[in-house]
Each structure stands twice: as C-alpha cells, then as structure tokens.
Backbone as numpy.savetxt, mean C-alpha at the origin, in Angstrom:
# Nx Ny Nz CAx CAy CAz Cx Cy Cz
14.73 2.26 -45.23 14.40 3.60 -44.74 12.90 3.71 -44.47
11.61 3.24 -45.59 10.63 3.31 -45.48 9.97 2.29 -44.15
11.27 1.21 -43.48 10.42 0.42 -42.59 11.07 1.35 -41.49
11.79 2.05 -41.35 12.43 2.72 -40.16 11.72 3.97 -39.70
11.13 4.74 -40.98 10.11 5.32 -40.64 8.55 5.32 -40.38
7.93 4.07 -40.20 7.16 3.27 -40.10 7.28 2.86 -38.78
8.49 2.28 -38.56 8.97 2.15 -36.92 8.64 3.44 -36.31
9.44 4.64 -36.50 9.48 5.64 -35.69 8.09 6.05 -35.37
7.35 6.05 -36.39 5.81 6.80 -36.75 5.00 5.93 -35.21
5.10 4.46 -35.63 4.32 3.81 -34.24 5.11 4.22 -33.00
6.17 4.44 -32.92 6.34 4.56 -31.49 6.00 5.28 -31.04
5.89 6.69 -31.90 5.58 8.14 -31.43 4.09 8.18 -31.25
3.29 6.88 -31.81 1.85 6.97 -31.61 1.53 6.54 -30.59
2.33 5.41 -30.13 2.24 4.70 -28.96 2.34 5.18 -27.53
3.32 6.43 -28.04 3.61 6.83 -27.21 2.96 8.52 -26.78
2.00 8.78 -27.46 0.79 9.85 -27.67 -0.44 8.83 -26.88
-0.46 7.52 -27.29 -1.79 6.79 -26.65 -1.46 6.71 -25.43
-0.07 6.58 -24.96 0.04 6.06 -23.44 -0.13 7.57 -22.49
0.43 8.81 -23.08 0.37 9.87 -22.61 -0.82 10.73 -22.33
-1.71 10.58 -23.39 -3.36 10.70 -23.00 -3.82 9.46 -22.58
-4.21 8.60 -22.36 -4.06 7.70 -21.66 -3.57 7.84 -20.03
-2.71 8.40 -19.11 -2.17 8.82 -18.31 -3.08 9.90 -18.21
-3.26 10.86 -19.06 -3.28 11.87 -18.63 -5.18 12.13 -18.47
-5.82 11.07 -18.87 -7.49 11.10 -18.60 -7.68 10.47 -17.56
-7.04 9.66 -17.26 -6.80 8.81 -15.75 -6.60 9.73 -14.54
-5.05 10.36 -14.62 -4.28 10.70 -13.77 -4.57 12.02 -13.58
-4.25 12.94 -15.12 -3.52 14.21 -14.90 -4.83 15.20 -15.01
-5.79 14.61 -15.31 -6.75 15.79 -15.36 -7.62 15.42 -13.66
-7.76 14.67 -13.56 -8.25 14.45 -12.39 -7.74 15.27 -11.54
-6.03 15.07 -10.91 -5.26 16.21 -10.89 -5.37 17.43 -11.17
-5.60 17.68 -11.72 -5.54 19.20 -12.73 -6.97 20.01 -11.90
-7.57 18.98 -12.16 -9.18 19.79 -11.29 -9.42 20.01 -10.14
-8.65 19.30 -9.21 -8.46 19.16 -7.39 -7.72 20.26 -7.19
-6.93 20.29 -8.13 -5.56 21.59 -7.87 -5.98 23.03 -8.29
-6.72 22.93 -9.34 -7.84 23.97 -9.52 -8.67 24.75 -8.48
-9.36 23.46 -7.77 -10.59 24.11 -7.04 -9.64 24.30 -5.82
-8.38 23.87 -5.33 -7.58 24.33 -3.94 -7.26 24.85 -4.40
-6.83 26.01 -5.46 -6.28 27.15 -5.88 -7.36 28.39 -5.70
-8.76 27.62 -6.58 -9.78 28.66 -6.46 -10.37 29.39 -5.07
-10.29 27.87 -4.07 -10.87 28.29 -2.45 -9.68 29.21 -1.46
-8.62 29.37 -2.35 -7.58 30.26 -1.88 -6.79 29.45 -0.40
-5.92 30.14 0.10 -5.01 29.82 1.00 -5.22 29.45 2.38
-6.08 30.74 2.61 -6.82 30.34 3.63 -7.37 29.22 4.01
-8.31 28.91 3.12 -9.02 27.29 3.27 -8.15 26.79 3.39
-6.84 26.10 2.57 -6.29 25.53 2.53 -5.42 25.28 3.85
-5.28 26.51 4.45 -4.79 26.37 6.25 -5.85 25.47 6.49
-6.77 26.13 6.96 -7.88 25.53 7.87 -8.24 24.09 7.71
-8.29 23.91 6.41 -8.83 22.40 6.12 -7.40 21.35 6.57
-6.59 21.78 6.37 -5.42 20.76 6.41 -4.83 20.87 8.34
-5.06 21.81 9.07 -4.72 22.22 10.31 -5.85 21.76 11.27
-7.37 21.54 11.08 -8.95 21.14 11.55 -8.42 20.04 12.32
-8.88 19.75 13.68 -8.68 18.37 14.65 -9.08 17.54 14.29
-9.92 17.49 13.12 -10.22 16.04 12.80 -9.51 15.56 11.60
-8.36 16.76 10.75 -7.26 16.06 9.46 -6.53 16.33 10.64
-6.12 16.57 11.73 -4.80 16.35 12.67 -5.07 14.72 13.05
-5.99 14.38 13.36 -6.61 13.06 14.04 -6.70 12.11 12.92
-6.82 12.24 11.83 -7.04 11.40 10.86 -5.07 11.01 10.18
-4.17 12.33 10.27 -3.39 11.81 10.13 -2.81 11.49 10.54
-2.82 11.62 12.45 -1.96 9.78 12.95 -2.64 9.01 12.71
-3.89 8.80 12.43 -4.32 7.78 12.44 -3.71 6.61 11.44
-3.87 7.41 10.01 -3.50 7.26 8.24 -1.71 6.73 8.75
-0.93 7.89 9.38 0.31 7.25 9.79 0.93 5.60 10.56
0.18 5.76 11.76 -0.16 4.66 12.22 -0.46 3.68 11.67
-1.48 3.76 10.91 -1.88 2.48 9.97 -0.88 1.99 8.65
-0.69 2.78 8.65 0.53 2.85 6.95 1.71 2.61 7.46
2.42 2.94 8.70 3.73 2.70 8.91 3.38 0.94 9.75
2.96 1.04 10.28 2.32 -0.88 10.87 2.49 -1.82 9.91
1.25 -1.35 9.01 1.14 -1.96 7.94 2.27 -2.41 7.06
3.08 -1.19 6.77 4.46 -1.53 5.81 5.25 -2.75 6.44
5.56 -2.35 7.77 6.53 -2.66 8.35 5.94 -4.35 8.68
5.05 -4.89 9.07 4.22 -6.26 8.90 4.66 -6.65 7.54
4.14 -5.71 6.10 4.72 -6.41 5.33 5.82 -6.26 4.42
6.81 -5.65 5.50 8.08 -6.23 4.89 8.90 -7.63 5.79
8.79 -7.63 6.88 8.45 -9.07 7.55 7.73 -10.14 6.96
6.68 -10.10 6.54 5.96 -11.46 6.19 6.29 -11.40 4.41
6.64 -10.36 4.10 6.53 -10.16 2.25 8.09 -11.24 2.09
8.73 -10.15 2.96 10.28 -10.79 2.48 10.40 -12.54 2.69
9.55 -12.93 4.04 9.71 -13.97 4.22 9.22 -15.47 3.34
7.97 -14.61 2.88 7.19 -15.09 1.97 8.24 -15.54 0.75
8.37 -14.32 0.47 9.46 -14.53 -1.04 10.65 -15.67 -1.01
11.60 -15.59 0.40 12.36 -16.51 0.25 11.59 -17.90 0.55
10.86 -18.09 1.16 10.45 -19.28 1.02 9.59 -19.95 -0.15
9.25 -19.02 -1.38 8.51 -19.50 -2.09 10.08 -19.75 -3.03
11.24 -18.97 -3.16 12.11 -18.86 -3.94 13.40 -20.23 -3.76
13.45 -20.16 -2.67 14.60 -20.96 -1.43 14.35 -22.47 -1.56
12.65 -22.82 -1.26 12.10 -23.86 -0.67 11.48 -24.45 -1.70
11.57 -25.79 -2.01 10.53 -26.22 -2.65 9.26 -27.03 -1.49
8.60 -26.05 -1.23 7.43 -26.68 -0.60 6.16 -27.12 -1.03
5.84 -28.32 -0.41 4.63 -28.63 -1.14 3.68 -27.94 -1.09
2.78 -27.82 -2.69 1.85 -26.55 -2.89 2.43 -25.42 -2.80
3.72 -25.22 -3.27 4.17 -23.69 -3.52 3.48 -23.11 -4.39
2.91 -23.24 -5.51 2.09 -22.60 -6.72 0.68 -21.89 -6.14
0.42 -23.29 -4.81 -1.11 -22.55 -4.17 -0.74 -21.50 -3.51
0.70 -21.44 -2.81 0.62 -20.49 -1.78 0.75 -19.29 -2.57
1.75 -19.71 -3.74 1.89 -18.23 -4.55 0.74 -17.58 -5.69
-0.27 -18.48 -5.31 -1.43 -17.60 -5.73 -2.64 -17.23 -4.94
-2.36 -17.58 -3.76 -3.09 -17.56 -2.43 -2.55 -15.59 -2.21
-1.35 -15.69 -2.35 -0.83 -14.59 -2.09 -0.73 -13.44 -2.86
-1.68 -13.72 -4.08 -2.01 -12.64 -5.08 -3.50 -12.44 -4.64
-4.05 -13.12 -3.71 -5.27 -13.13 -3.63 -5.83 -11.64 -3.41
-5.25 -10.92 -2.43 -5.67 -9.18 -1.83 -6.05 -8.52 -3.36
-5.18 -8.60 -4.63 -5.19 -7.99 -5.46 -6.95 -8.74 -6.22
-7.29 -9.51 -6.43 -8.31 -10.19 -7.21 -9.68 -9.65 -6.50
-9.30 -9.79 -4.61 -10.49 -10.11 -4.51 -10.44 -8.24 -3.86
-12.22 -7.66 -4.00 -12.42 -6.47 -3.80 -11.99 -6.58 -2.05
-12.00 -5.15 -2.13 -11.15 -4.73 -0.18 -12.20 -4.71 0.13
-13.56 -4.63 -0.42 -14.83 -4.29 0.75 -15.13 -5.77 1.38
-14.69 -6.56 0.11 -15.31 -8.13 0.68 -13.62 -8.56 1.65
-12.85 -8.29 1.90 -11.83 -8.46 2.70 -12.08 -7.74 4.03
-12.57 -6.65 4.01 -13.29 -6.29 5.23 -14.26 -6.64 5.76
-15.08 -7.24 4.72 -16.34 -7.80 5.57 -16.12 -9.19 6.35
-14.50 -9.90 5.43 -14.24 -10.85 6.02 -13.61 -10.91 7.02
-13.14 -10.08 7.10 -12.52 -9.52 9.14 -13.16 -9.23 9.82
-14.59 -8.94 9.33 -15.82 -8.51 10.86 -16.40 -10.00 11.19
-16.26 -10.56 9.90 -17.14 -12.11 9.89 -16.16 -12.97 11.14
-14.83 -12.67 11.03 -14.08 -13.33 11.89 -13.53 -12.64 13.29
-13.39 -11.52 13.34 -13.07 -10.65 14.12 -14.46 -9.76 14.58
-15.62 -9.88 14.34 -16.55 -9.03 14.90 -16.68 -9.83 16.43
-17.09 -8.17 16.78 -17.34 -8.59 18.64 -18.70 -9.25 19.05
-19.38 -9.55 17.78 -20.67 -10.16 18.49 -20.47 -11.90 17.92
-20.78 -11.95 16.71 -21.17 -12.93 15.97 -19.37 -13.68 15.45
-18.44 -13.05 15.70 -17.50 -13.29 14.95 -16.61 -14.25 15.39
-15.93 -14.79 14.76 -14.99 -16.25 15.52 -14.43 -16.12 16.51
-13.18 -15.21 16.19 -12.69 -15.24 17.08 -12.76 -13.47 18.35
-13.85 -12.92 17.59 -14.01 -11.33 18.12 -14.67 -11.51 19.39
-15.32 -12.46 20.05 -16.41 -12.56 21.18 -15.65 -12.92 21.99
-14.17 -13.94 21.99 -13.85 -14.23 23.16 -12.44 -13.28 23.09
-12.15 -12.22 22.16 -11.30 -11.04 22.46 -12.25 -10.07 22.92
-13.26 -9.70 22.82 -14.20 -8.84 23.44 -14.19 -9.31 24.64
-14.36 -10.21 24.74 -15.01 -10.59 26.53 -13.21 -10.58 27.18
-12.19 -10.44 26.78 -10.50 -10.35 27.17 -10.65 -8.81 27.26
-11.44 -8.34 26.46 -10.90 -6.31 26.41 -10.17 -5.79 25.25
-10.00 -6.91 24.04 -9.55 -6.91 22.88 -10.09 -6.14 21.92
-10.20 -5.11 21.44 -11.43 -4.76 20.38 -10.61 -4.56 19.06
-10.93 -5.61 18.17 -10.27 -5.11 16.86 -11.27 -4.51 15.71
-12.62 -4.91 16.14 -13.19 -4.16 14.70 -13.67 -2.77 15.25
-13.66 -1.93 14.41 -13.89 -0.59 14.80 -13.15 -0.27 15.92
-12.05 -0.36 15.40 -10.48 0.28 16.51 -9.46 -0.36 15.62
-8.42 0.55 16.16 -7.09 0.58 15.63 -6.23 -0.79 14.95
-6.69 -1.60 15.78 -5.99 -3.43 15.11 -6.72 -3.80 13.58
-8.01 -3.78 13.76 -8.98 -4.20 12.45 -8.05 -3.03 11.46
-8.53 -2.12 11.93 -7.94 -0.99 10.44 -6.09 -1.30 10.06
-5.66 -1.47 10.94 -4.27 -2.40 10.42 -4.33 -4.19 9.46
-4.78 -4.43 10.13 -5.15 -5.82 9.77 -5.71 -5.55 8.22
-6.96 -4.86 8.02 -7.13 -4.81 6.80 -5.98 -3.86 5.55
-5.31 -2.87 6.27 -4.46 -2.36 5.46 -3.21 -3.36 4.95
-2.91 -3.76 5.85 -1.62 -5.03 5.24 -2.02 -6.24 4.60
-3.85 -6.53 4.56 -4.03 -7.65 3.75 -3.91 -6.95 2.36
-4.62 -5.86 2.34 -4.45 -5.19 0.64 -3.40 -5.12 0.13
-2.29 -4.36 1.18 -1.36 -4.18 0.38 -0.03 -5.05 0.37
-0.33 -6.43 0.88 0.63 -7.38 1.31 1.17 -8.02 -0.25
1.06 -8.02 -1.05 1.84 -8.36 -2.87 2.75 -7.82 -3.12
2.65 -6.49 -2.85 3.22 -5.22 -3.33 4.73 -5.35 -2.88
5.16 -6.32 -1.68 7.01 -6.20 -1.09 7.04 -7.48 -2.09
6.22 -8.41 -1.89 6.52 -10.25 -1.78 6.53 -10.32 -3.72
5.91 -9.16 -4.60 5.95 -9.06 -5.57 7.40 -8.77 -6.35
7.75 -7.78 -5.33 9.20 -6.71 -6.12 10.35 -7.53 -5.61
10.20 -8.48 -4.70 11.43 -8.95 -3.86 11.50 -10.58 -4.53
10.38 -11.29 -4.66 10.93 -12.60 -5.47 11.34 -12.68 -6.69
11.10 -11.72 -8.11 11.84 -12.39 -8.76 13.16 -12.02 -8.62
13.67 -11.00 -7.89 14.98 -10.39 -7.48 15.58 -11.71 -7.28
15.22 -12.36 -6.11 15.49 -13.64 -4.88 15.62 -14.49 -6.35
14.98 -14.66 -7.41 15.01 -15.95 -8.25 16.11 -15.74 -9.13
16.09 -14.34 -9.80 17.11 -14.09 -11.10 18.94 -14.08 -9.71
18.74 -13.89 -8.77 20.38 -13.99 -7.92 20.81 -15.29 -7.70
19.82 -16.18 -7.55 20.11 -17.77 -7.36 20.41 -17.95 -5.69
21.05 -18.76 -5.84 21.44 -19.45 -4.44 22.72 -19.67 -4.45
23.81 -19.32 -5.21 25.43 -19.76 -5.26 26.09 -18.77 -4.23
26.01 -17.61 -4.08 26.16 -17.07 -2.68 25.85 -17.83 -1.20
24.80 -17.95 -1.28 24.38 -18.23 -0.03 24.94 -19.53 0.45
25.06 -20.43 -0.80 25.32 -21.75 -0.81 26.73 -21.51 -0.09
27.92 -20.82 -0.53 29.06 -20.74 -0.74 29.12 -19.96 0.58
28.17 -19.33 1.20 28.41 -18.62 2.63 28.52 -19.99 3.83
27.59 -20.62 2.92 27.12 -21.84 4.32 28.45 -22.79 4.30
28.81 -23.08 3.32 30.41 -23.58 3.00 31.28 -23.05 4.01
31.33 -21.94 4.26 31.88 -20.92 4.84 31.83 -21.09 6.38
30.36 -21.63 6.89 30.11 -21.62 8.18 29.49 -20.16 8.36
28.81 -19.53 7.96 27.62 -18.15 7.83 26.43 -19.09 8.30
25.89 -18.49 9.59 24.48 -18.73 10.19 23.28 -18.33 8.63
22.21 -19.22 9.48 21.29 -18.58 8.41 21.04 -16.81 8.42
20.94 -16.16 9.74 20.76 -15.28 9.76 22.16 -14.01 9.43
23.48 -14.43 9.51 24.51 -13.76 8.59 24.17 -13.71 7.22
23.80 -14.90 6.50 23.84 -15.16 5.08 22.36 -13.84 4.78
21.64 -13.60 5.51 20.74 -12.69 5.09 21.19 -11.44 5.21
21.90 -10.98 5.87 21.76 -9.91 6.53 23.34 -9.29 5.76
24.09 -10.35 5.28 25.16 -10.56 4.68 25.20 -10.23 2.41
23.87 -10.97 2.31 24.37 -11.51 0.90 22.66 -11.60 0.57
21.46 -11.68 0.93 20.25 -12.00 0.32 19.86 -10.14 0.84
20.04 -9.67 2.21 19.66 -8.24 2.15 20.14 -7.36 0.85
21.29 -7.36 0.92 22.31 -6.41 0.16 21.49 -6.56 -1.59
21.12 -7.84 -1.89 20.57 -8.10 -3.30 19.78 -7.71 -3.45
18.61 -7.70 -2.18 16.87 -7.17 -2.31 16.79 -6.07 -1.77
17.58 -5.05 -1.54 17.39 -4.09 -1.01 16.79 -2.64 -1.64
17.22 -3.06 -3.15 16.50 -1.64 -4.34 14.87 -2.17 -4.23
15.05 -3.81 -4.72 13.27 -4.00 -4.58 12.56 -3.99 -3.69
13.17 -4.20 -2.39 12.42 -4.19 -1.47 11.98 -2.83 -0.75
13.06 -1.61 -1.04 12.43 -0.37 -1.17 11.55 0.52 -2.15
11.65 -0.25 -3.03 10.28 0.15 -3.83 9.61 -0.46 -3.52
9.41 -1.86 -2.88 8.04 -2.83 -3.15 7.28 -1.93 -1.30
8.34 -1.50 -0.55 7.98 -1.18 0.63 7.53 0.74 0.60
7.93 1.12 -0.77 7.19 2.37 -1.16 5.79 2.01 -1.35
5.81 1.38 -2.81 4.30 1.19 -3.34 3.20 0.61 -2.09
3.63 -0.46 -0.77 3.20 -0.64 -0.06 2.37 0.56 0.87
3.53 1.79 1.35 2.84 2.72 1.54 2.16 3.58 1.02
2.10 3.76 -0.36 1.50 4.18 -1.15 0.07 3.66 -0.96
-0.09 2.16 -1.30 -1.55 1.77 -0.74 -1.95 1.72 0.16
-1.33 1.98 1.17 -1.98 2.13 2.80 -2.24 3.20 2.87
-1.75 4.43 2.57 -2.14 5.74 2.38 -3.41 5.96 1.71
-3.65 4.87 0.75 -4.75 5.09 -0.38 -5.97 4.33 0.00
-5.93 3.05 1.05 -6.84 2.18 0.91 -8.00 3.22 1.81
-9.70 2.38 1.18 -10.53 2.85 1.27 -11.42 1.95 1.38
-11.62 1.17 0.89 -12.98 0.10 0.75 -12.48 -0.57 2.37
-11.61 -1.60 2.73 -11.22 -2.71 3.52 -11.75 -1.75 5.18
-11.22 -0.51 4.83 -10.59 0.38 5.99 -12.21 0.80 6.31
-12.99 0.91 5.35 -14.32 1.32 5.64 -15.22 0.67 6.58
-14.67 -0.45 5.76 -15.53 -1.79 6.56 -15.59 -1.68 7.97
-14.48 -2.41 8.33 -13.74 -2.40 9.45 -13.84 -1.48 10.31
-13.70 0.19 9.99 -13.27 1.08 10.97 -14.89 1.98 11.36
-15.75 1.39 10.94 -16.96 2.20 10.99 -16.80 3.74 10.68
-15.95 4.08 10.00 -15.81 5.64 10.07 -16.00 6.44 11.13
-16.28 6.08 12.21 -16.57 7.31 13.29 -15.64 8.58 13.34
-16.29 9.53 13.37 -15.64 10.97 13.55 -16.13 11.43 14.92
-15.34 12.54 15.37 -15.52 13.14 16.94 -15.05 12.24 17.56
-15.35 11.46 18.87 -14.69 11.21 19.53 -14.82 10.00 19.15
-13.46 9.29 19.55 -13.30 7.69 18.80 -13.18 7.97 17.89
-12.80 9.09 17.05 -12.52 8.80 15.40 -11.51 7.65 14.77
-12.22 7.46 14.15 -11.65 6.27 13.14 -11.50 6.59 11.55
-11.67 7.94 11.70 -11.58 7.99 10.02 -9.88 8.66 9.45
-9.56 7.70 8.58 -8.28 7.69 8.28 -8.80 9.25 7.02
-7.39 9.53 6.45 -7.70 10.32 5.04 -8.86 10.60 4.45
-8.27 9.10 3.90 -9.55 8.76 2.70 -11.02 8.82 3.74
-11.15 8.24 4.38 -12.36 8.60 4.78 -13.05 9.83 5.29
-11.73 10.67 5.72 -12.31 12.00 6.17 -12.98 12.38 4.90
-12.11 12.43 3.94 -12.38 13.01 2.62 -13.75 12.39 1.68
-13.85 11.68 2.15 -15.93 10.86 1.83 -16.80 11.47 2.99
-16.46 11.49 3.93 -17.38 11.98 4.88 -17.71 13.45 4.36
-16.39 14.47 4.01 -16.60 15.82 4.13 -17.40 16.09 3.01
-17.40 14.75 1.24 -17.50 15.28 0.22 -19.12 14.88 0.32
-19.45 13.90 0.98 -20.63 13.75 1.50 -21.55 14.53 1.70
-20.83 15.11 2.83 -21.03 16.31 3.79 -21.53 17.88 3.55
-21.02 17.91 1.83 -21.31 19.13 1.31 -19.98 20.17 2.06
-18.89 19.41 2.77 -17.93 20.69 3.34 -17.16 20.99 3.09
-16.19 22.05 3.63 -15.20 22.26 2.72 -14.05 21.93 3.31
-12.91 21.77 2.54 -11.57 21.00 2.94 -11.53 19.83 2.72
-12.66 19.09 1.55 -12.37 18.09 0.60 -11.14 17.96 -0.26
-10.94 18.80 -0.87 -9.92 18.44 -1.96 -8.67 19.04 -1.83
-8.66 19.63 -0.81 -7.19 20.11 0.05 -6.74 19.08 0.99
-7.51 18.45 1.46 -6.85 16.90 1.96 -6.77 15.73 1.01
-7.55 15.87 0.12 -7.23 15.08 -1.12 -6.00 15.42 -1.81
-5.65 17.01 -2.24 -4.16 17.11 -2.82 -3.43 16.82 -1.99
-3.36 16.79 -0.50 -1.94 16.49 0.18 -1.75 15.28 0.45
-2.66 14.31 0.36 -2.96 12.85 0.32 -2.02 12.22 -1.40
-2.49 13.09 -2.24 -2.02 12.83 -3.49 -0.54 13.41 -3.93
0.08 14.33 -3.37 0.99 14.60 -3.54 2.58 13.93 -2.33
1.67 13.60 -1.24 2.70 12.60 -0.70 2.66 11.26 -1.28
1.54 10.85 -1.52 2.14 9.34 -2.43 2.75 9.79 -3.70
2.87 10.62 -4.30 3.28 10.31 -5.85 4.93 10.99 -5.39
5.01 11.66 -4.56 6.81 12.03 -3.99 7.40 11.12 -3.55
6.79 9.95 -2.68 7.67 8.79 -2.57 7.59 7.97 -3.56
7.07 7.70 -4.26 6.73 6.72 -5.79 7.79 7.22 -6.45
7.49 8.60 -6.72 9.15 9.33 -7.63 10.50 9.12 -7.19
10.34 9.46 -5.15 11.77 9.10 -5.00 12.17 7.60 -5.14
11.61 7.02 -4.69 11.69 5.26 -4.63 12.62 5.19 -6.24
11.64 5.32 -7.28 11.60 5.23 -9.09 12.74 5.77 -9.46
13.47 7.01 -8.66 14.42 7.60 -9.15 16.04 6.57 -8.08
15.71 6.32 -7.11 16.30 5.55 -6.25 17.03 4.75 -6.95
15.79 3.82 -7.57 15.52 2.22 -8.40 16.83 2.44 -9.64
16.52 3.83 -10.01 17.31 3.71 -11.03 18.62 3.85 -11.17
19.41 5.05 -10.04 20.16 5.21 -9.93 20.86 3.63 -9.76
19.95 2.94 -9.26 21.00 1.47 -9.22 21.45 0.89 -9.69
C-alpha cells in the first residue's frame, strides 16, 4: 500500500511539472497575446486581420505551406520507403542526412540557398537569372526553404509505421502479380495513412511557423513585391511600433494548434 502510494504521489508530481512546464512555455505566452487582442478591442482586430498587406501575406503564408507540404509528402513518403524497403548503401548516412533541417539553424539553411541560388554570386542563381528565373527573394526560394525545414516531420511519422508493418503484404501482393504502384496505393497507403496525416499536419504547422530560413531568402519586402509571409509581417509590424501585431499573431496561433488537435484527435480515433 505504502509503495502504491508513493507511486501515485510521483505521478501526480510529474504530472504538475509537465503542466507548468507547458504552461510557462505555451499557455501564458498565450494568455498575454489574447489579453492585449482583447484589450485593443474588435475593431482593431477587423482592421489588422482585413489590412492589404495580412490579405497579401496570407496567400503568400498559404502558397508556401500548401507547396511545401505537398513536396514533402512526395519526397517524405518516398524517402521512408526507401530507407525502410531498400537496403541501400549508406542508408544510416542518408537517414541522418535527413534529420539534418532539424540540427542545423533555418537562418544558416537560408543563407545556404542564397550561397547557391543567389542571382549574383550564387551557383546556380546567375545562369537562372540570366534565363528570367528568380528564386531568391521571390516565391521559389521562400518554398524551397520552407520544405527544407520542415521535410522530417512526414519521413519521421511514416517510417517507423513502414518498419513495425513489414513487407509480408506487399511481398504476397507481388506473388499476386500487383504492379509496384497497386501494392502502394493498395496495401503500403492504407497502413501510412494516420501517420502520414499527422506527419503532413505537423508539416504545415511548420510552414505556417517558419521564420529564420524564410527571412533569409525572402528579403522581407513589404508594398509592392511583398514577400513577407505571417511571421514576418508580424516582426516587421512589432518592429514597427504598429498595431495589428498580436492579432495576426493569435490567428497564426490558433490555426496551427486546430489542425494539431484535429490531426491528434484523428490519430486517435484510429
């Protein structure tokens, strides 16, 4: 009895540390954004969220985040079965090559797309400039860097799925005479399909969120040629001293954490 209540005692502590914990991170941060868009009243809250430059910023943020996903659920998924499927040589490098976005900072991932993609000095940016190509500071660069960040996030949730199902299906399809592309679309979709909609949530989740890579890359320009996604409107304005900072910050924050929930509640129902 005395070790059972001993048990109970830590969990309930554990579970007080994880909840403040959460909640100095998350919920007060929260708590204060939602505050001051409560305090600046309704009004603001039209204006700042309705302004041509959060209309312009969110195709932009859209654009980039739906590209982005959709790149990496193509290269994530593909990734996964071939690291899962294949024994290829240097699979261990590739599968830590491919944790790389997470290690290394997004500002130095952006700087490494101007280094290669800039229109003056850059590898391959001078002879797409001189074609009519412009990827840094325009719409391609700011994609490009959003799907390097958040490219883990499908290829993460979808291989160990691909590892704990095996291969006795697929094997037993090909027995069968099932193309490679039936056997997916057949028997490897149907398996990865809870993870791969969460791993293709959290994906948009960080494309919605990224900031450093997108900086680099997109020069921030506002007015004409804008390039500033969300997050960047929302540095420029807080910069700026203006208002309709943290009213594009709550609606920024409350669409990622509604698909995170639905995805989570999705996940589970499964």
């Amino acid at each position: 009895m005395a070790s059972l209540a001993v048990l109970r005692r830590s969990r309930i502590g554990l579970r007080t540390l994880a909840v403040a914990y959460v909640g100095l991170l998350a919920a007060v941060p929260l708590a204060v954004i939602v505050g001051r868009v409560v305090g600046d009243g309704w009004s603001e809250l039209v204006d700042a969220l309705s302004s041509p430059e959060a209309v312009t910023a969110y195709r932009l943020t859209a654009e980039v985040s739906v590209v982005a996903v959709v790149l990496n659920a193509v290269f994530g998924v593909g990734f996964a079965i071939l690291l899962t499927r294949y024994r290829v040589p240097g699979r261990r490098v590739l599968s830590a090559l491919a944790d790389l976005p997470v290690a290394v900072s997004p500002i130095i991932a952006g700087l490494a797309l101007v280094l290669v993609y800039g229109p003056v000095n850059g590898w391959f940016g001078a002879g797409l400039s001189d074609a009519g190509i412009k990827v840094i500071y325009a719409l391609p660069g700011m994609i490009l860097a959003t799907t390097f960040v958040s490219f883990p996030l499908v290829l993460r949730e979808v291989a160990p799925v691909l590892d704990e199902a095996g291969t006795d299906m697929e094997q037993a399809a090909k027995v069968l005479g099932a193309s490679a592309w039936q056997q997916f679309v057949r028997i490897t979709l149907p398996t990865i399909r809870p993870a791969l909609t969460y791993g293709l949530v959290l994906s948009l989740a960080r494309s919605l969120g990224e900031f450093g890579a997108v900086r680099v890359v997109s020069g921030g320009i506002s007015g004409d040629g804008q390039t500033q996604t969300l997050t960047l409107l929302i540095q420029d304005k807080y910069q700026q001293l203006e208002g309709g900072t943290y009213q594009i910050a709550l609606l920024l924050v409350v669409v990622t954490i509604a698909a995170i929930v639905a995805a989570s509640l999705r996940k589970d129902k499964r």
